[in-house]
PDB file of C-alpha atoms in Angstrom:
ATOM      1  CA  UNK A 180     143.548 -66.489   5.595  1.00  0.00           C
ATOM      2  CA  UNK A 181     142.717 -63.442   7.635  1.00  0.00           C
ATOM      3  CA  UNK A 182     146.470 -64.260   9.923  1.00  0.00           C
ATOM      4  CA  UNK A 183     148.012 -63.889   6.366  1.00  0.00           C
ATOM      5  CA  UNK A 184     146.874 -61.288   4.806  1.00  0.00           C
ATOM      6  CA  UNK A 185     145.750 -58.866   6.814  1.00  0.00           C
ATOM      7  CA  UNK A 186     149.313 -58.041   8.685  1.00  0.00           C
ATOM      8  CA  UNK A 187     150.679 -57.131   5.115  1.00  0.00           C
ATOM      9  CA  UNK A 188     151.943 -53.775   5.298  1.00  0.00           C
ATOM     10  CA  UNK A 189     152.088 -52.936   1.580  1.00  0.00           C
ATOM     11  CA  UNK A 190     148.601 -54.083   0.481  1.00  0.00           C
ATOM     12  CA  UNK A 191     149.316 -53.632  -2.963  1.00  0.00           C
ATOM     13  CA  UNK A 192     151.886 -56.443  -3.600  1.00  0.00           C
ATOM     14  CA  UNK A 193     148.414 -58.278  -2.959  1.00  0.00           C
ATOM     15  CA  UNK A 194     147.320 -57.341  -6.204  1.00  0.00           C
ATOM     16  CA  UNK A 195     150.311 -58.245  -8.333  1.00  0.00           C
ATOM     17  CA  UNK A 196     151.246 -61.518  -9.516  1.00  0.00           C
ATOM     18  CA  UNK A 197     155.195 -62.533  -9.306  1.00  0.00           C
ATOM     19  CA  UNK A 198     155.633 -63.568 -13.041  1.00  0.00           C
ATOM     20  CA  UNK A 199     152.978 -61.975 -16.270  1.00  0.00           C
ATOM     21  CA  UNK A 200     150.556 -64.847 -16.213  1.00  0.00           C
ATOM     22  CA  UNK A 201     150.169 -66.081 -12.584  1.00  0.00           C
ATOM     23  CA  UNK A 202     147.580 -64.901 -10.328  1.00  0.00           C
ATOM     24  CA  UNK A 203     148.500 -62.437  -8.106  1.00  0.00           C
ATOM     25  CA  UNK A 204     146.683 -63.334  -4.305  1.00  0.00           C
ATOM     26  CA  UNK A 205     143.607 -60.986  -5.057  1.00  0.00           C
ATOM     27  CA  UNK A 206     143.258 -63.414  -8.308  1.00  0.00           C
ATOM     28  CA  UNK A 207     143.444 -66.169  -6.048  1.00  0.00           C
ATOM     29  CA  UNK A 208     140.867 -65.055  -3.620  1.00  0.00           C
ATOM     30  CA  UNK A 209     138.226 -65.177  -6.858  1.00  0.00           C
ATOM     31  CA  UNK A 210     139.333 -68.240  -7.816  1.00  0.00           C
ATOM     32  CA  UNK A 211     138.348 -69.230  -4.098  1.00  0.00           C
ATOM     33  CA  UNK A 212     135.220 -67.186  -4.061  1.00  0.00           C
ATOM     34  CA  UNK A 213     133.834 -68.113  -7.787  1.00  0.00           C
ATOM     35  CA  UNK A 214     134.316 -71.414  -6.854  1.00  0.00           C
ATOM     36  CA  UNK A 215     132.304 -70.906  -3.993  1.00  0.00           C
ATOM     37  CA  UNK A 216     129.293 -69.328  -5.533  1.00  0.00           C
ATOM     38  CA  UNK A 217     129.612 -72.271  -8.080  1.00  0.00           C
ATOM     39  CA  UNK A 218     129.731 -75.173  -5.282  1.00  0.00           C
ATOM     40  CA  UNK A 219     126.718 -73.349  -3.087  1.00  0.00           C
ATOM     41  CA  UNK A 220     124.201 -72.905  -5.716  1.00  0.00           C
ATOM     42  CA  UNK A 221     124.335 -76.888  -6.347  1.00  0.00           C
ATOM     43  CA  UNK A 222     124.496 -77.533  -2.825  1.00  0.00           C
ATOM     44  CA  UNK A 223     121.195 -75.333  -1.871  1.00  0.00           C
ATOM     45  CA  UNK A 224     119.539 -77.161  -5.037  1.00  0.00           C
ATOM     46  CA  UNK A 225     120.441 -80.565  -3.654  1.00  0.00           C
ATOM     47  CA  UNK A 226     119.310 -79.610  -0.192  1.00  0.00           C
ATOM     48  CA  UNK A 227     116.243 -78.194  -0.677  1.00  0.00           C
ATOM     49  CA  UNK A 228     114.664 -80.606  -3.926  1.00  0.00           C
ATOM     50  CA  UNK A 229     114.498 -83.923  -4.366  1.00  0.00           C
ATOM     51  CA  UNK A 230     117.133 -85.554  -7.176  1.00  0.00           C
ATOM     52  CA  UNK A 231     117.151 -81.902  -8.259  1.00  0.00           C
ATOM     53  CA  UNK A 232     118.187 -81.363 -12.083  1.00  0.00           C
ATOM     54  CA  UNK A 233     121.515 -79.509 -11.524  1.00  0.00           C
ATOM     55  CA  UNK A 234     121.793 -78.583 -15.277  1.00  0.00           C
ATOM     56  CA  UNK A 235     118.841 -76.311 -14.675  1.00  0.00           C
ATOM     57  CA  UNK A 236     121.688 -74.398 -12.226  1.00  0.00           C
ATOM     58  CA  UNK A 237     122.621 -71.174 -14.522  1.00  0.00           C
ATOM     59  CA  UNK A 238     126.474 -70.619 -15.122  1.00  0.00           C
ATOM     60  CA  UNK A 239     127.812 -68.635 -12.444  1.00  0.00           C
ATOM     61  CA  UNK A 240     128.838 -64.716 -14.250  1.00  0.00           C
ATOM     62  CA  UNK A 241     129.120 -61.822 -12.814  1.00  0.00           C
ATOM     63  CA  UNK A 242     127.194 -58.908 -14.150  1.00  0.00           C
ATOM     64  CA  UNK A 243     128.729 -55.526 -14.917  1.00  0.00           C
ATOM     65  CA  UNK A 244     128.796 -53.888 -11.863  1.00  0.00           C
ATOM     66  CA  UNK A 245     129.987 -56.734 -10.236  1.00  0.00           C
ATOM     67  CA  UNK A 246     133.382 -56.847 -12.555  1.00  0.00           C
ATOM     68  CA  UNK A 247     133.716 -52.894 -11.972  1.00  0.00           C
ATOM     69  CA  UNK A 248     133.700 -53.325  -8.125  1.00  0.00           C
ATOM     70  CA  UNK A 249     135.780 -56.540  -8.010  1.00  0.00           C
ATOM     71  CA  UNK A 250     138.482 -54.425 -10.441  1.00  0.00           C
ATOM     72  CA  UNK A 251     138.326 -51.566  -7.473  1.00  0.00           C
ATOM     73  CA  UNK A 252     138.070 -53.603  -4.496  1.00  0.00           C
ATOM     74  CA  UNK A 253     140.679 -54.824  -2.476  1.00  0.00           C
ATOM     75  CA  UNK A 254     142.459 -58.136  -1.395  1.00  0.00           C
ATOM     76  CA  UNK A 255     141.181 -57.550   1.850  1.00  0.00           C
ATOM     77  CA  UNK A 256     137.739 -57.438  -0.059  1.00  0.00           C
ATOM     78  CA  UNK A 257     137.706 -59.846  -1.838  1.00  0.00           C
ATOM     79  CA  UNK A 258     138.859 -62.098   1.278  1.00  0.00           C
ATOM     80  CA  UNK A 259     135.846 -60.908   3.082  1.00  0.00           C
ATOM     81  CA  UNK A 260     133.769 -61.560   0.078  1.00  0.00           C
ATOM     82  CA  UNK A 261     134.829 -65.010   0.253  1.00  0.00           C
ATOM     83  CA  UNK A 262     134.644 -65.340   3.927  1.00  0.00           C
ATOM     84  CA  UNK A 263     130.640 -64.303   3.910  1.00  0.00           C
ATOM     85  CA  UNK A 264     129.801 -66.592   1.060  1.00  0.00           C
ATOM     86  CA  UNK A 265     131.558 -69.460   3.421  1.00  0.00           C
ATOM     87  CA  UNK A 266     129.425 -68.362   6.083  1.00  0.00           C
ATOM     88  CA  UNK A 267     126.664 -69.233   3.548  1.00  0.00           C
ATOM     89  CA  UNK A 268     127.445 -72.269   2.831  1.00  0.00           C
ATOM     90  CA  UNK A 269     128.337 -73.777   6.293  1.00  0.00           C
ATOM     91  CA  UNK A 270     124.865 -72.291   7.812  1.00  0.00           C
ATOM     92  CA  UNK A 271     123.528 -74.531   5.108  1.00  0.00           C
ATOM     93  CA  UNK A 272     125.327 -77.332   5.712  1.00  0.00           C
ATOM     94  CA  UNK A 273     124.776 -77.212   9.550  1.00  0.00           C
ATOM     95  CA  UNK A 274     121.096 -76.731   9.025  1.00  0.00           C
ATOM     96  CA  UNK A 275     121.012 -80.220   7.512  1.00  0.00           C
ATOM     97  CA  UNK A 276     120.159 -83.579   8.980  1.00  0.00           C
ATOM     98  CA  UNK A 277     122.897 -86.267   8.833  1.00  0.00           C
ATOM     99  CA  UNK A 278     121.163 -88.468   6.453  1.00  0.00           C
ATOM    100  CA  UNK A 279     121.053 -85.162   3.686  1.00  0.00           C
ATOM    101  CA  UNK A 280     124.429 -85.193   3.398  1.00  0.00           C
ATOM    102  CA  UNK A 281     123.826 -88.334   0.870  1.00  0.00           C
ATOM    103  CA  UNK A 282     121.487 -86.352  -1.244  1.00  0.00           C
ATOM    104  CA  UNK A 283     122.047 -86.212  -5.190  1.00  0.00           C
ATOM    105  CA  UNK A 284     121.976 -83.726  -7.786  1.00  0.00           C
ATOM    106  CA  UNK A 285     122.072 -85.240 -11.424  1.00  0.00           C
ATOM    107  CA  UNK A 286     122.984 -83.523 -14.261  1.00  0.00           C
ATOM    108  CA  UNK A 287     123.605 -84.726 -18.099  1.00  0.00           C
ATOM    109  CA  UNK A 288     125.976 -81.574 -18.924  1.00  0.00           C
ATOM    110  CA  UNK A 289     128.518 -82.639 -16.213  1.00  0.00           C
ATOM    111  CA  UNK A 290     128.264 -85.461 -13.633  1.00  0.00           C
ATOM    112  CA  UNK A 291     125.720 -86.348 -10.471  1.00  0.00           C
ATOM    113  CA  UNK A 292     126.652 -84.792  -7.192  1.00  0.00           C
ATOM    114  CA  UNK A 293     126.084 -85.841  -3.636  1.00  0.00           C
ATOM    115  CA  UNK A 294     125.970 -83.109  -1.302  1.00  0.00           C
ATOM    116  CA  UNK A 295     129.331 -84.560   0.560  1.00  0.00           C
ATOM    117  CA  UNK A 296     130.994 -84.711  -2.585  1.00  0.00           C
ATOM    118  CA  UNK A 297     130.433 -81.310  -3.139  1.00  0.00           C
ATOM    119  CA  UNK A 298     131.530 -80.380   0.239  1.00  0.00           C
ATOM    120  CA  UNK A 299     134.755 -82.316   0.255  1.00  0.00           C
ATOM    121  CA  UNK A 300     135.464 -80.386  -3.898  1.00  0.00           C
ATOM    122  CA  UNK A 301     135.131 -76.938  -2.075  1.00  0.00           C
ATOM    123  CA  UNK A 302     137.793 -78.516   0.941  1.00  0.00           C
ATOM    124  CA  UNK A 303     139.837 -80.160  -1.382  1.00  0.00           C
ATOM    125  CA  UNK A 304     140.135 -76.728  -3.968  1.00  0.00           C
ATOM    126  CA  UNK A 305     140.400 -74.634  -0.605  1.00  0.00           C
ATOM    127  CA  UNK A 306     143.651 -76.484   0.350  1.00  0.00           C
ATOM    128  CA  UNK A 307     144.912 -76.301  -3.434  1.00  0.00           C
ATOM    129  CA  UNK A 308     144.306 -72.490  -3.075  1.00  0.00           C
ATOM    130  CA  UNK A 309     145.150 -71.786   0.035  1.00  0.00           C
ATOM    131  CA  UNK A 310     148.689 -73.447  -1.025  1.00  0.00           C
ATOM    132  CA  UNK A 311     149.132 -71.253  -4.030  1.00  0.00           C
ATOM    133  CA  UNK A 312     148.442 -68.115  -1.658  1.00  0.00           C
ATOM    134  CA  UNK A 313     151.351 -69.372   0.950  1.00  0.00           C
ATOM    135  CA  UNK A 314     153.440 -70.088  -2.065  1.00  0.00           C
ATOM    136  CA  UNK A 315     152.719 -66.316  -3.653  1.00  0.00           C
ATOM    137  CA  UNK A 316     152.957 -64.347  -0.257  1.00  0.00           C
ATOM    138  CA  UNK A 317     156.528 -65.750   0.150  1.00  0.00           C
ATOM    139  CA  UNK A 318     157.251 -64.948  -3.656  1.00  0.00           C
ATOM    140  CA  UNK A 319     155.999 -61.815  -3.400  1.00  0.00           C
ATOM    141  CA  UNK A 320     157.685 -60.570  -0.449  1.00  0.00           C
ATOM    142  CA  UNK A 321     154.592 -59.757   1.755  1.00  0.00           C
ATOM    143  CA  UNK A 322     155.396 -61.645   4.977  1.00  0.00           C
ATOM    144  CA  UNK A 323     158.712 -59.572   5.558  1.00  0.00           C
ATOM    145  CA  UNK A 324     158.956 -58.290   9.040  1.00  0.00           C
ATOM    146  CA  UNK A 325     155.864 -60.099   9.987  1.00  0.00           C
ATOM    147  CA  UNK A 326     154.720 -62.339  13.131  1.00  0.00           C
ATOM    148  CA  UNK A 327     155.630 -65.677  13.266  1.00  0.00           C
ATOM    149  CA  UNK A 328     152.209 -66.136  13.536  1.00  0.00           C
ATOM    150  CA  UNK A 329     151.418 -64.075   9.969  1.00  0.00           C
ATOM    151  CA  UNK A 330     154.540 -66.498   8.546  1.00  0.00           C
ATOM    152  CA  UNK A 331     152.797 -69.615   9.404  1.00  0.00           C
ATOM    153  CA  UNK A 332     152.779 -71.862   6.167  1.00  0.00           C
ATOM    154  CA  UNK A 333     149.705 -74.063   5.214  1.00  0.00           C
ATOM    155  CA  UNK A 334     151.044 -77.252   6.044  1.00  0.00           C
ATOM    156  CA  UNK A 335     152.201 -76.728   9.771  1.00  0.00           C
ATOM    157  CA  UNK A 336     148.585 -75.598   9.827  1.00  0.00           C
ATOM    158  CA  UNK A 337     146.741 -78.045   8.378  1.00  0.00           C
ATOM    159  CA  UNK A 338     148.676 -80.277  10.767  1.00  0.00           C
ATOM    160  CA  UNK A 339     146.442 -78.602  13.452  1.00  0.00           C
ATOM    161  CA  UNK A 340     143.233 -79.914  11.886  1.00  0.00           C
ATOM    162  CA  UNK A 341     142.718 -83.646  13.105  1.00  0.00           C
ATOM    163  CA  UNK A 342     140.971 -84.437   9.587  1.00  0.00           C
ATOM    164  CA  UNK A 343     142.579 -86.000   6.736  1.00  0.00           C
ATOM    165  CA  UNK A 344     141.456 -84.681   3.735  1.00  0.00           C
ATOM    166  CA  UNK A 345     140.998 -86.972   0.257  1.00  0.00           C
TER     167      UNK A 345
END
C-alpha cells in the first residue's frame, strides 16, 4: 500500500473518484480501515472471553470529531490510520496460543465467529480492496511517471506471498 501511494506526485487525485459514485482511493482506505475496527473489536472479544456474546459488540460509528478529521485528513492519513489499527490487530493475533485461533463468538443478530474466520474475512476483504485501489490508481492516472516498483499491480504481488487465500 505504502509502494503505491506514497510516490504519487499529485496527492489529490487520491481523493477523487473516476466516475460520481465510485470511491475515490481515500474512500477505499475507510472501507479498509472501518472494516478493520469492525473485525478487531470481535476478535479482542473472542480472545479475551469465553463463547463471548458478540451482539453485545456496539456498531462501529464514528463520533463527530472523528468525521470532521477524516473529511480533512489525507490519503496518506487515512493509510496510516489503517496501517496502526493492523498493527493492532496482528499484536493480538500473535499474542495468542495456537489452539485460540478456534475460539467462538456467537451472536443471534448475525452469525457465530471463530477467531480464524474472522482473520481470513479481514484477508479476504483486504485483497478485494486492495484490487479496487490498483484498479483506481491506474484509472485515475496516479502511477504516471512512477517506479516500476510504485506500478506493481496486486496480482504479480500476491504471487510473492506463498499462501493461497480462500
Amino acid at each position: 500500500l505504502s509502494r503505491w501511494l506514497t510516490p504519487v506526485h499529485d496527492r489529490a487525485l487520491l481523493d477523487r473518484s473516476v466516475f460520481y459514485g465510485e470511491p475515490s482511493v481515500k474512500d477505499l482506505l475507510k472501507r479498509m480501515r472501518d472494516e478493520e475496527r469492525r473485525a478487531f473489536a470481535k476478535m479482542y472479544l473472542i480472545a479475551n472471553e469465553n463463547n463471548p456474546d458478540l451482539d453485545k459488540v456496539p456498531p462501529f460509528q464514528l463520533t463527530e470529531a472523528q468525521r470532521r478529521w477524516e473529511e480533512e485528513a489525507s490519503a496518506l492519513s487515512m493509510m496510516a490510520e489503517v496501517r496502526r489499527l493492523r498493527q493492532s490487530t496482528l499484536s493480538l493475533l500473535r499474542s495468542l496460543p495456537d489452539s485460540a485461533w478456534s475460539r467462538v463468538g456467537t451472536s443471534r443478530i448475525e452469525h457465530d465467529w471463530v477467531l480464524r474466520d474472522l482473520a481470513e474475512h479481514l484477508a479476504n476483504h483486504d485483497t478485494a480492496v486492495l484490487s479496487q485501489i490498483d484498479d483506481t490508481l491506474d484509472r485515475i492516472g496516479a502511477r504516471k511517471g512512477l517506479s516500476p516498483a510504485a506500478r506493481t499491480h496486486l496480482p504479480e504481488l500476491m504471487r510473492l506471498v506463498p499462501v493461497t487465500l480462500k
